[in-house]
PDB file of C-alpha atoms in Angstrom:
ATOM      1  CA  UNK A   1     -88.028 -70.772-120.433  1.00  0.00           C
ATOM      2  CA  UNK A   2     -90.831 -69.761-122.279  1.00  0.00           C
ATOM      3  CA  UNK A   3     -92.486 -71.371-125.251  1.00  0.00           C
ATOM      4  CA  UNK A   4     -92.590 -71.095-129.228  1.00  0.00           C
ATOM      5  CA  UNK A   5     -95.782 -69.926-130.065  1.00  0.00           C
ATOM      6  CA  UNK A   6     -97.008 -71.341-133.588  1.00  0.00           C
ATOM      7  CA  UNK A   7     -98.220 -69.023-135.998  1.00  0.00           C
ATOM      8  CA  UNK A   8    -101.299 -68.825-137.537  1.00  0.00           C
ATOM      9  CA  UNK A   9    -101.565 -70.112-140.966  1.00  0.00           C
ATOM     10  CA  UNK A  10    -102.685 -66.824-142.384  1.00  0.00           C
ATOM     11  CA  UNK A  11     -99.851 -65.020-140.967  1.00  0.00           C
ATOM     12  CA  UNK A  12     -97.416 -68.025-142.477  1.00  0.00           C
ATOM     13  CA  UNK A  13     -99.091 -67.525-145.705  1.00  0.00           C
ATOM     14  CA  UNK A  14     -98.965 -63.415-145.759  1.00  0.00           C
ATOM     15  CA  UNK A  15     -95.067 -63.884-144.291  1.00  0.00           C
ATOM     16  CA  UNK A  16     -94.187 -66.865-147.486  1.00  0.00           C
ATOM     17  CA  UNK A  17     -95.890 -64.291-150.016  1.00  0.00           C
ATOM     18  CA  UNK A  18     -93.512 -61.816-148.176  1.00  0.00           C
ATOM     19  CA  UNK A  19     -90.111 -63.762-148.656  1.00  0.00           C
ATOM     20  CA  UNK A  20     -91.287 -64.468-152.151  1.00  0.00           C
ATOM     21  CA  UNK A  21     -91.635 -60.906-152.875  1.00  0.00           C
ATOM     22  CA  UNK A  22     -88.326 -59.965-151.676  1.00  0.00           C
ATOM     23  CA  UNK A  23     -86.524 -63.082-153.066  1.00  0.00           C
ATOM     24  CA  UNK A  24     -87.880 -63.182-156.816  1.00  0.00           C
ATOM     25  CA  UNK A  25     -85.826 -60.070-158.403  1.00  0.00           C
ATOM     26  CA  UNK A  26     -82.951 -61.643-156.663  1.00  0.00           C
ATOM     27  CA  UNK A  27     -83.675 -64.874-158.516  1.00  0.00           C
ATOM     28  CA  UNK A  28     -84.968 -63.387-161.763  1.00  0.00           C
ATOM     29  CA  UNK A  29     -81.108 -61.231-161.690  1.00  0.00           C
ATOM     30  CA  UNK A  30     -79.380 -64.311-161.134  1.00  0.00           C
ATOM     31  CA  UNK A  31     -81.353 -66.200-163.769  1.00  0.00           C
ATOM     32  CA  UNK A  32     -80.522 -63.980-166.486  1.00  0.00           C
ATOM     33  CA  UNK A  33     -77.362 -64.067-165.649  1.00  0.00           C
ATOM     34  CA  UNK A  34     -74.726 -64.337-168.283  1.00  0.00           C
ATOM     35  CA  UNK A  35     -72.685 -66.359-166.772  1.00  0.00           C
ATOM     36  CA  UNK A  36     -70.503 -68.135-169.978  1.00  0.00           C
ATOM     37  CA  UNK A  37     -69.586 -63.940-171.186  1.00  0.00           C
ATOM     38  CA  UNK A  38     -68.924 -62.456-167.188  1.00  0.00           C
ATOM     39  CA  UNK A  39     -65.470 -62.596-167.847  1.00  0.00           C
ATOM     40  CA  UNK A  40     -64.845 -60.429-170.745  1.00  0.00           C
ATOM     41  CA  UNK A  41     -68.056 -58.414-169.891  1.00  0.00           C
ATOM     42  CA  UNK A  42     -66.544 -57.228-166.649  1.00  0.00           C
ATOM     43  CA  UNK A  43     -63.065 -56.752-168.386  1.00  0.00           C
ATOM     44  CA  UNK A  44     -64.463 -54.436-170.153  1.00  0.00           C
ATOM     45  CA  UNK A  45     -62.665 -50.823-170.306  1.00  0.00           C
ATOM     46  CA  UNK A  46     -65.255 -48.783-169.958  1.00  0.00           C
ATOM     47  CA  UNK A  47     -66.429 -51.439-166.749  1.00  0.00           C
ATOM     48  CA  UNK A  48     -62.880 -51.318-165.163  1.00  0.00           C
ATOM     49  CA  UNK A  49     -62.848 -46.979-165.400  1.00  0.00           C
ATOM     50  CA  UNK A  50     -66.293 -47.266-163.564  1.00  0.00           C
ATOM     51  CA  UNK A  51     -65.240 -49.832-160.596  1.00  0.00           C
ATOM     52  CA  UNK A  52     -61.613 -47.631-160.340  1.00  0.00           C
ATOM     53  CA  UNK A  53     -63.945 -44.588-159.936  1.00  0.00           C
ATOM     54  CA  UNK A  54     -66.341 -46.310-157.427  1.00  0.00           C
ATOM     55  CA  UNK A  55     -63.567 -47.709-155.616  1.00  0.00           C
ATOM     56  CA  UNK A  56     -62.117 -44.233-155.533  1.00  0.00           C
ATOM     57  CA  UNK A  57     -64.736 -42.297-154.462  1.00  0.00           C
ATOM     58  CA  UNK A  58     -66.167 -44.972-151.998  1.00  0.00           C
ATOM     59  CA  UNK A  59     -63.043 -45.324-149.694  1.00  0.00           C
ATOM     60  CA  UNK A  60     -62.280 -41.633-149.961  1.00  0.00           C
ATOM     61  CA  UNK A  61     -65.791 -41.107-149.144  1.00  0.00           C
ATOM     62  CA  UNK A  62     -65.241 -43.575-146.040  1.00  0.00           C
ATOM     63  CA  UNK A  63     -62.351 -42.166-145.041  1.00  0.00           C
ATOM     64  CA  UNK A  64     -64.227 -38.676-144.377  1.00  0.00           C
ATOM     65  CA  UNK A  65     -67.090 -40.199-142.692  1.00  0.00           C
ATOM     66  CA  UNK A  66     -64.923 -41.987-140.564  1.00  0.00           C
ATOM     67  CA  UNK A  67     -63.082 -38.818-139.531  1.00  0.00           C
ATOM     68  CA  UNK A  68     -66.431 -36.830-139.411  1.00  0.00           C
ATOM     69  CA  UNK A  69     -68.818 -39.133-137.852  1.00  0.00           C
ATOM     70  CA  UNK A  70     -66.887 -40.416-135.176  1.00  0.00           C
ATOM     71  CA  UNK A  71     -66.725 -36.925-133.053  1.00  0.00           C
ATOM     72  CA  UNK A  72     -70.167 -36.232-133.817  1.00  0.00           C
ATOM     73  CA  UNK A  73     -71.030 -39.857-132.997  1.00  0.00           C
ATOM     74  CA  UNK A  74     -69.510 -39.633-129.629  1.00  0.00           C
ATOM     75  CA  UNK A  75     -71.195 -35.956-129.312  1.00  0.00           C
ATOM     76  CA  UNK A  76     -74.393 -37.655-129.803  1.00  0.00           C
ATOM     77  CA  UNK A  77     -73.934 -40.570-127.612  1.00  0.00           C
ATOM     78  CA  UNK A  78     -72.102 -39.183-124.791  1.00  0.00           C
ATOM     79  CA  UNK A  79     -72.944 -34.919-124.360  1.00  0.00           C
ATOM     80  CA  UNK A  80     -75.741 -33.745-123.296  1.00  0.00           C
ATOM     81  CA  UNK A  81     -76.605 -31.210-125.781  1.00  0.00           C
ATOM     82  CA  UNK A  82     -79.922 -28.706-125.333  1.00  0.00           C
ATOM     83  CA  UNK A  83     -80.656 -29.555-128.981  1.00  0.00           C
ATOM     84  CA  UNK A  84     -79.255 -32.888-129.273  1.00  0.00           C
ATOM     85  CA  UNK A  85     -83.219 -34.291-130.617  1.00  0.00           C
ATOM     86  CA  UNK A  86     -82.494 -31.777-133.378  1.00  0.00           C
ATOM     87  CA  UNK A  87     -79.224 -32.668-134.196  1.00  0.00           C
ATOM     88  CA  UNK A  88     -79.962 -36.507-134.423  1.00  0.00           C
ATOM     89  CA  UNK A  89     -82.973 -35.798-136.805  1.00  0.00           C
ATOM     90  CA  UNK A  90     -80.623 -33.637-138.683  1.00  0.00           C
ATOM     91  CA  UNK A  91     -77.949 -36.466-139.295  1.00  0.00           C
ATOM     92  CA  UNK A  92     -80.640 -39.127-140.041  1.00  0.00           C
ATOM     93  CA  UNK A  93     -82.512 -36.533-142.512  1.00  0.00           C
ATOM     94  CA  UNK A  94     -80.412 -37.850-145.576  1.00  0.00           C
ATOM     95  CA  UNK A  95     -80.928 -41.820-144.559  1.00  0.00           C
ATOM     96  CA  UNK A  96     -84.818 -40.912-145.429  1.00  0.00           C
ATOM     97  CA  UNK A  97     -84.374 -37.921-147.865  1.00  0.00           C
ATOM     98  CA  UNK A  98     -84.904 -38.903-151.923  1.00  0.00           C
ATOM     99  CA  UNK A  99     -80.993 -38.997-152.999  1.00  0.00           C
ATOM    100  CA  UNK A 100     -82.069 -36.680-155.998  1.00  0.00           C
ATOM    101  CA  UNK A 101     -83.490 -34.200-153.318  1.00  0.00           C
ATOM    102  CA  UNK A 102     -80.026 -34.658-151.737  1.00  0.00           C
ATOM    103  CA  UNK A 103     -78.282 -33.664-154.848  1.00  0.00           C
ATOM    104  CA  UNK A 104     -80.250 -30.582-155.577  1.00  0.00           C
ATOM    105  CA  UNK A 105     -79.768 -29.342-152.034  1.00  0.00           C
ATOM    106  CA  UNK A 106     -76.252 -30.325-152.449  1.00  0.00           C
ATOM    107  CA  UNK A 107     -76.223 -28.458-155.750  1.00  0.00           C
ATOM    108  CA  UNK A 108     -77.843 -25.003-154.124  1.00  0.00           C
ATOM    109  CA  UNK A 109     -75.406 -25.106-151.223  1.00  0.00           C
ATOM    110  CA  UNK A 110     -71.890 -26.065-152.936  1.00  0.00           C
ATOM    111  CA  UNK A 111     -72.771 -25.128-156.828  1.00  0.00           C
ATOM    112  CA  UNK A 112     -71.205 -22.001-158.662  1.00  0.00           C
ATOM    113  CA  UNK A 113     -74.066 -19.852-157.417  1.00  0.00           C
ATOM    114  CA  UNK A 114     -74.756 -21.964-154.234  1.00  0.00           C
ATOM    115  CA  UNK A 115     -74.357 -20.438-150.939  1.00  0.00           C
ATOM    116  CA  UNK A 116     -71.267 -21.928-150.223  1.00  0.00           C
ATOM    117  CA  UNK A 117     -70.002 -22.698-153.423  1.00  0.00           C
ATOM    118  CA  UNK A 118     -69.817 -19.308-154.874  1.00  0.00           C
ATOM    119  CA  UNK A 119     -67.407 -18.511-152.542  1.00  0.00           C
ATOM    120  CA  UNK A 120     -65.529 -21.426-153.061  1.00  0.00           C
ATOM    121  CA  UNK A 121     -65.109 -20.655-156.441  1.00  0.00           C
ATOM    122  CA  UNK A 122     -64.094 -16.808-155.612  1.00  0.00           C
ATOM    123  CA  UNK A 123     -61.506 -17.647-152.618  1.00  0.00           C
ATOM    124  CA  UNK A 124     -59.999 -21.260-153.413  1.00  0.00           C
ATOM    125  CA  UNK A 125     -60.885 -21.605-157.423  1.00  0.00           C
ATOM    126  CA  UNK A 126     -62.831 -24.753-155.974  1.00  0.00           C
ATOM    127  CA  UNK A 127     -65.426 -25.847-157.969  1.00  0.00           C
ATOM    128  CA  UNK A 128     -67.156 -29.290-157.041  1.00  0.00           C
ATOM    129  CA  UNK A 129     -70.099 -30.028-158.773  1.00  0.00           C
ATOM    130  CA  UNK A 130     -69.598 -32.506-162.263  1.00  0.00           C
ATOM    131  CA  UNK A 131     -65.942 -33.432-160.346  1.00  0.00           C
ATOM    132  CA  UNK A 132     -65.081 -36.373-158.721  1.00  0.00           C
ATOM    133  CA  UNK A 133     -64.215 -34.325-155.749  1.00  0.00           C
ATOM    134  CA  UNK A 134     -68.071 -33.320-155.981  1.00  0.00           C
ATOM    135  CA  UNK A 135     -68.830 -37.492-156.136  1.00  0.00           C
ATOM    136  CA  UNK A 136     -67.192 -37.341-153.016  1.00  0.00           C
ATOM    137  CA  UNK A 137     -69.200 -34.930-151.397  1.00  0.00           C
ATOM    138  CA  UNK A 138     -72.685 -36.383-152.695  1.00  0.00           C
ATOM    139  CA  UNK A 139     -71.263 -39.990-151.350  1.00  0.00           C
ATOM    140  CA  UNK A 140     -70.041 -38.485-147.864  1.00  0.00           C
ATOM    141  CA  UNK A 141     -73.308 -36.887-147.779  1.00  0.00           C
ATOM    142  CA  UNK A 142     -75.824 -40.223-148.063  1.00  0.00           C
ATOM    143  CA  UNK A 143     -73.351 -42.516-146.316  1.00  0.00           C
ATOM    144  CA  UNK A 144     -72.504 -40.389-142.787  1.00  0.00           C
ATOM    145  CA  UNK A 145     -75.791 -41.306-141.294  1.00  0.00           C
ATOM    146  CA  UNK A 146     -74.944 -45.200-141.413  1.00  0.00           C
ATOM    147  CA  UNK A 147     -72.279 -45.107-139.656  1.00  0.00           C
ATOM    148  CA  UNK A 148     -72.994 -42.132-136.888  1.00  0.00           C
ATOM    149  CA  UNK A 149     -76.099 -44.369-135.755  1.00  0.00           C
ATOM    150  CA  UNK A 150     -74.141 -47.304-135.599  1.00  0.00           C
ATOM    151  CA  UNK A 151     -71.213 -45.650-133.388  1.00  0.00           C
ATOM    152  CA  UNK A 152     -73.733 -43.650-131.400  1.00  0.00           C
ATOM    153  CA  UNK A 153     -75.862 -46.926-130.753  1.00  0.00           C
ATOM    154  CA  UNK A 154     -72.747 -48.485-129.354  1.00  0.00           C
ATOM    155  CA  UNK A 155     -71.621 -45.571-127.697  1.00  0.00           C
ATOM    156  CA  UNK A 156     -75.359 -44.903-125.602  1.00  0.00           C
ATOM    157  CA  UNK A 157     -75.063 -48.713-124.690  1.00  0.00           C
ATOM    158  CA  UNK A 158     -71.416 -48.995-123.592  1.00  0.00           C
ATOM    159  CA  UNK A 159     -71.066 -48.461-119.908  1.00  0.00           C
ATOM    160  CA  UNK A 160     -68.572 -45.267-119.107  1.00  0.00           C
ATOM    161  CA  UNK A 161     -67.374 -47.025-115.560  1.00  0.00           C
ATOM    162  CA  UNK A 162     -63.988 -47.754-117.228  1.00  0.00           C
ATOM    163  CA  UNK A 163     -63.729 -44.081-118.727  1.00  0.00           C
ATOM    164  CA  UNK A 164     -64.904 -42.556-115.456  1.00  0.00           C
ATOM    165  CA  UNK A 165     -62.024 -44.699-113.830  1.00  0.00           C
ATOM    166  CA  UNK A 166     -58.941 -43.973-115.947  1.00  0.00           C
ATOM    167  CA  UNK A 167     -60.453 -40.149-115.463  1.00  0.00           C
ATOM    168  CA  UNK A 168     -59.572 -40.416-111.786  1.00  0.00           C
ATOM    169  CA  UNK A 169     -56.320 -42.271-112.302  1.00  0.00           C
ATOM    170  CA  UNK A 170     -55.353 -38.412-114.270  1.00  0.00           C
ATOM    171  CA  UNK A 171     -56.118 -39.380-117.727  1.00  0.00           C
ATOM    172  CA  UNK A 172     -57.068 -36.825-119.997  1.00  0.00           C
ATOM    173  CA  UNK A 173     -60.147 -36.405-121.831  1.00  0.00           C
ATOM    174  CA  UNK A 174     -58.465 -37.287-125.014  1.00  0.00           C
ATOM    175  CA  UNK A 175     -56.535 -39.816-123.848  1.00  0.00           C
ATOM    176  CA  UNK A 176     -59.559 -41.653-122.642  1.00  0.00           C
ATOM    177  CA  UNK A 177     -61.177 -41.552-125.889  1.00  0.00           C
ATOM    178  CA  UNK A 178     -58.383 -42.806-127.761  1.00  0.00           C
ATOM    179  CA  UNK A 179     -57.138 -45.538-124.872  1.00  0.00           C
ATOM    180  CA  UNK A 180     -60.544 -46.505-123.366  1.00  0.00           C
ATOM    181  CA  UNK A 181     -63.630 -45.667-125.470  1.00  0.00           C
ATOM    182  CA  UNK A 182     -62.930 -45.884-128.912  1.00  0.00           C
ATOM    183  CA  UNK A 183     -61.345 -49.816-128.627  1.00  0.00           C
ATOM    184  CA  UNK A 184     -64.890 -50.425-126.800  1.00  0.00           C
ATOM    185  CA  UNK A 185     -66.576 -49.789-129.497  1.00  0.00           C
ATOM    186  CA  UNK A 186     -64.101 -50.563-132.479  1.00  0.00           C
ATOM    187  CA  UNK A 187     -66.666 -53.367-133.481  1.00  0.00           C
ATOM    188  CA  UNK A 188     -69.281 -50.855-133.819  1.00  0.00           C
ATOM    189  CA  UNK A 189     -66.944 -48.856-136.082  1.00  0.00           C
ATOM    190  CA  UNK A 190     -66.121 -51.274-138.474  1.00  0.00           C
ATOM    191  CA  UNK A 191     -69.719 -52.254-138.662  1.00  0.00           C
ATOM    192  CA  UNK A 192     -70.638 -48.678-138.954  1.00  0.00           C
ATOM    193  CA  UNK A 193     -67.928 -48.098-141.777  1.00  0.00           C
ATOM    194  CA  UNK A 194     -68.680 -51.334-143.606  1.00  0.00           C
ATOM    195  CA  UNK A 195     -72.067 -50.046-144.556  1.00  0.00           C
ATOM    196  CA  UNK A 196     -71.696 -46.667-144.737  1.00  0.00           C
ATOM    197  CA  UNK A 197     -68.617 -47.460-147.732  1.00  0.00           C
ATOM    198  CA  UNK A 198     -71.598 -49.777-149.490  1.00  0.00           C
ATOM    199  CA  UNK A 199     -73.855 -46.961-149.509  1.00  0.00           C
ATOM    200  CA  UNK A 200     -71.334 -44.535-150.915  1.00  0.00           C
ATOM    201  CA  UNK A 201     -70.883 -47.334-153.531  1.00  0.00           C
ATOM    202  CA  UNK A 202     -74.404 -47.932-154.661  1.00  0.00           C
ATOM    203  CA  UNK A 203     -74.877 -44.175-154.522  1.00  0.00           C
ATOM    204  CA  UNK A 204     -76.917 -43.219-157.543  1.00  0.00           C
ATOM    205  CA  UNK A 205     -79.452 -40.088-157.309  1.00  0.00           C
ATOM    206  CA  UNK A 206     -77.150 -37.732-155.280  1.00  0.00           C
ATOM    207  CA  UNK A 207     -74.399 -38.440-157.460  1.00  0.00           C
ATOM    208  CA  UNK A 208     -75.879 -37.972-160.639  1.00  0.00           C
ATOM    209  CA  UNK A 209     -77.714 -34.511-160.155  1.00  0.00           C
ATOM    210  CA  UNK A 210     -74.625 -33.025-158.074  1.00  0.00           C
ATOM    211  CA  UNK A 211     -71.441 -34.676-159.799  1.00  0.00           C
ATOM    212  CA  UNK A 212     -73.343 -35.574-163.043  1.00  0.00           C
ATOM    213  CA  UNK A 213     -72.160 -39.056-165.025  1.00  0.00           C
ATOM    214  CA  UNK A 214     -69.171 -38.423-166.652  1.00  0.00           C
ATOM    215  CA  UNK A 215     -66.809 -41.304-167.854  1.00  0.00           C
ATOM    216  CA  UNK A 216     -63.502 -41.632-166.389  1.00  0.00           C
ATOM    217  CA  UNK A 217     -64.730 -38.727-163.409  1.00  0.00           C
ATOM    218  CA  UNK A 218     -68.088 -39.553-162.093  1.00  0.00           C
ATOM    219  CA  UNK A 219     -69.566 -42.475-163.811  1.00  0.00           C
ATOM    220  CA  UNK A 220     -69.717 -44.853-160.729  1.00  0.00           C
ATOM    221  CA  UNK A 221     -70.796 -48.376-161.394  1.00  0.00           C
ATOM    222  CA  UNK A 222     -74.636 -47.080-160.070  1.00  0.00           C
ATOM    223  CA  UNK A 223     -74.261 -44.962-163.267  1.00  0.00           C
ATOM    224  CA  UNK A 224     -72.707 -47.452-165.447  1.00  0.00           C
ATOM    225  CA  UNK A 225     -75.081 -50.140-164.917  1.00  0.00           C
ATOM    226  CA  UNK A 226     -78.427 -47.207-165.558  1.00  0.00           C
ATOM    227  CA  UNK A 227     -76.569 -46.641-168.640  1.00  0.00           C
ATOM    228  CA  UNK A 228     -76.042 -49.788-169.663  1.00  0.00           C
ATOM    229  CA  UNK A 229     -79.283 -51.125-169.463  1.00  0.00           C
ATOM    230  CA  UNK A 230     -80.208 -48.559-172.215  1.00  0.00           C
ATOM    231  CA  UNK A 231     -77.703 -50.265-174.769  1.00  0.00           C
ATOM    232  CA  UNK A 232     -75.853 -53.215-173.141  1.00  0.00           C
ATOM    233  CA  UNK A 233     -78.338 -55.301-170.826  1.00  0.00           C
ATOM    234  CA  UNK A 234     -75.910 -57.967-170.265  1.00  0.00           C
ATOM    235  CA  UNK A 235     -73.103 -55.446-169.054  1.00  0.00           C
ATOM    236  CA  UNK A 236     -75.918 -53.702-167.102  1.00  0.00           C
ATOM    237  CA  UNK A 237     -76.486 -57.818-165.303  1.00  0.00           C
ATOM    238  CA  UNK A 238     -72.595 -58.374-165.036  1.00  0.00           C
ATOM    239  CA  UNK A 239     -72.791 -54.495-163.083  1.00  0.00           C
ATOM    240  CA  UNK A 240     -75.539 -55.112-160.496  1.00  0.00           C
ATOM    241  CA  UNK A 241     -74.256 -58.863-159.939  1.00  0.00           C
ATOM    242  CA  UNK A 242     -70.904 -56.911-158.980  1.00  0.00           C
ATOM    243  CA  UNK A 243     -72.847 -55.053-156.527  1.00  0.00           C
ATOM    244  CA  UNK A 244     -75.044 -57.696-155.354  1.00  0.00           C
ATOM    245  CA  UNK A 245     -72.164 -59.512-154.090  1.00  0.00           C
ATOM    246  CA  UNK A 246     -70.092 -56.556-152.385  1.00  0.00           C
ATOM    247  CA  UNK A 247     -73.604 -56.305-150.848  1.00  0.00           C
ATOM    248  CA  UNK A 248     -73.713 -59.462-149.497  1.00  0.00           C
ATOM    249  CA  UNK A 249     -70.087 -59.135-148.707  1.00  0.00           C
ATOM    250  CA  UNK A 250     -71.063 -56.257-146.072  1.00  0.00           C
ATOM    251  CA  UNK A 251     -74.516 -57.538-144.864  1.00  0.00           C
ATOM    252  CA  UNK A 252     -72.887 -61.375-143.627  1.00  0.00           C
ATOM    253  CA  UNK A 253     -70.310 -60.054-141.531  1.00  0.00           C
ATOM    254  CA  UNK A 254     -72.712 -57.100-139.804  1.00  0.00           C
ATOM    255  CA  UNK A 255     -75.978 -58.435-140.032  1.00  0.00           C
ATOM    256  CA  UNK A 256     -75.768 -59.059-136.200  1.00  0.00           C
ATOM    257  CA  UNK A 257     -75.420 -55.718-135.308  1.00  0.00           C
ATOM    258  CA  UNK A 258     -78.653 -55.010-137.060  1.00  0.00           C
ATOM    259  CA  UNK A 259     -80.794 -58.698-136.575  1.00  0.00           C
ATOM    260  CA  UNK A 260     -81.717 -60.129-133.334  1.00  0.00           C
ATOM    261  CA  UNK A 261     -79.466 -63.039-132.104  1.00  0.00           C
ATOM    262  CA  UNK A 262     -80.872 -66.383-130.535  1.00  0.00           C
TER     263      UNK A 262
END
């Protein structure tokens, strides 16, 4: 059993100014709060259209990561791929990359005169950027990563003796996945899915240079509470207390998967 080591003052000083740091806008939000006029500011119209269109967006958005990211989590975790290194950097590339550099790429590839998007235009009348549908795509785009490193994580760590077992008992690749792997690592998923919907709700920079902020379409409550703050800074607090708590609401239940346990 091995000993608590006491840290050096210093390093409990630099670690308080730390907390501090992180803590204060928190407390500063909250104290400007206005918490007598929450009511009718968040039954606002204009309030409501944005949390139907984030809610709209988001769990679309989640749905298509969670049909995406699971094969190409379990292609990651599980096949050995000559350019698997490449791969992974490729899907973690937008968990680092500015959102606003996200939209613009988004913008060149799946625009009017993007590489893709021309002929989307020409073959399917499809036209995504400024739509909600393009919302979708700039959400699905910042919020895959989350939950591909989650289910991959899980996936690299999960022993396979139980999937190399039904295998010899005449099971089928598929059937293995579905009956054996995938309730193995169910936690994982939801954990994975939980944050990769928050992200695709707080989405901001991708959102606004590839869908654009348009009210009743793309004006996500990211959008709505940047726009309030210009004109209505107590709608803009009643906004980002909104997300603070579906924030919270995702970090309590899957914190362990990212903190260490005692």
């Amino acid at each position: 059993m091995t000993r608590r080591r006491r840290a050096p003052r210093s390093v409990l000083l630099v670690a308080t100014v730390a907390m501090i740091f992180l803590a204060l806008p928190l407390v500063g939000l909250l104290q400007r709060m206005p918490w007598t006029n929450l009511g009718h500011l968040l039954g606002d119209q204009a309030i409501l259209d944005s949390l139907r269109v984030s809610l709209l967006i988001s769990v679309i958005a989640a749905s298509l990561v969670l049909v995406l990211g699971t094969p190409l989590a379990w292609v990651l975790g599980r096949v050995r791929l000559p350019l698997r290194r490449l791969v992974r950097s490729l899907v973690l590339l937008p968990m680092v990359l500015p959102p606003v550099v996200g939209g613009t790429a988004l913008l060149f590839a799946l625009g009017r005169r993007g590489l893709i998007g021309q002929w989307l235009e020409r073959w399917f009348d499809l036209t995504l950027p400024f739509t909600m549908a393009g919302a979708v795509v700039a959400a699905t785009f910042v919020a895959l990563p989350f939950y591909v490193v989650t289910v991959e994580g899980a996936l690299r760590t999960t022993r396979d003796e139980h999937e190399q077992l039904a295998a010899t008992l005449g099971a089928g690749p598929l059937v293995v996945l579905r009956r054996v792997t995938i309730p193995r690592v169910l936690p994982a998923m939801g954990a994975g899915l939980a944050l990769a919907w928050a992200r695709a709700l707080g989405e901001f920079g991708a959102t606004i240079t590839f869908a654009g902020n348009l009210p009743g379409r793309t004006r996500t409550l990211p959008l709505a509470t940047f726009q309030a703050l210009e004109s209505d800074p107590e709608a803009a607090l009643a906004l980002s207390l909104v997300l603070l708590a579906v924030s919270l609401a995702v970090l309590v239940p899957t914190r362990d998967r990212w903190l260490p346990t005692r």
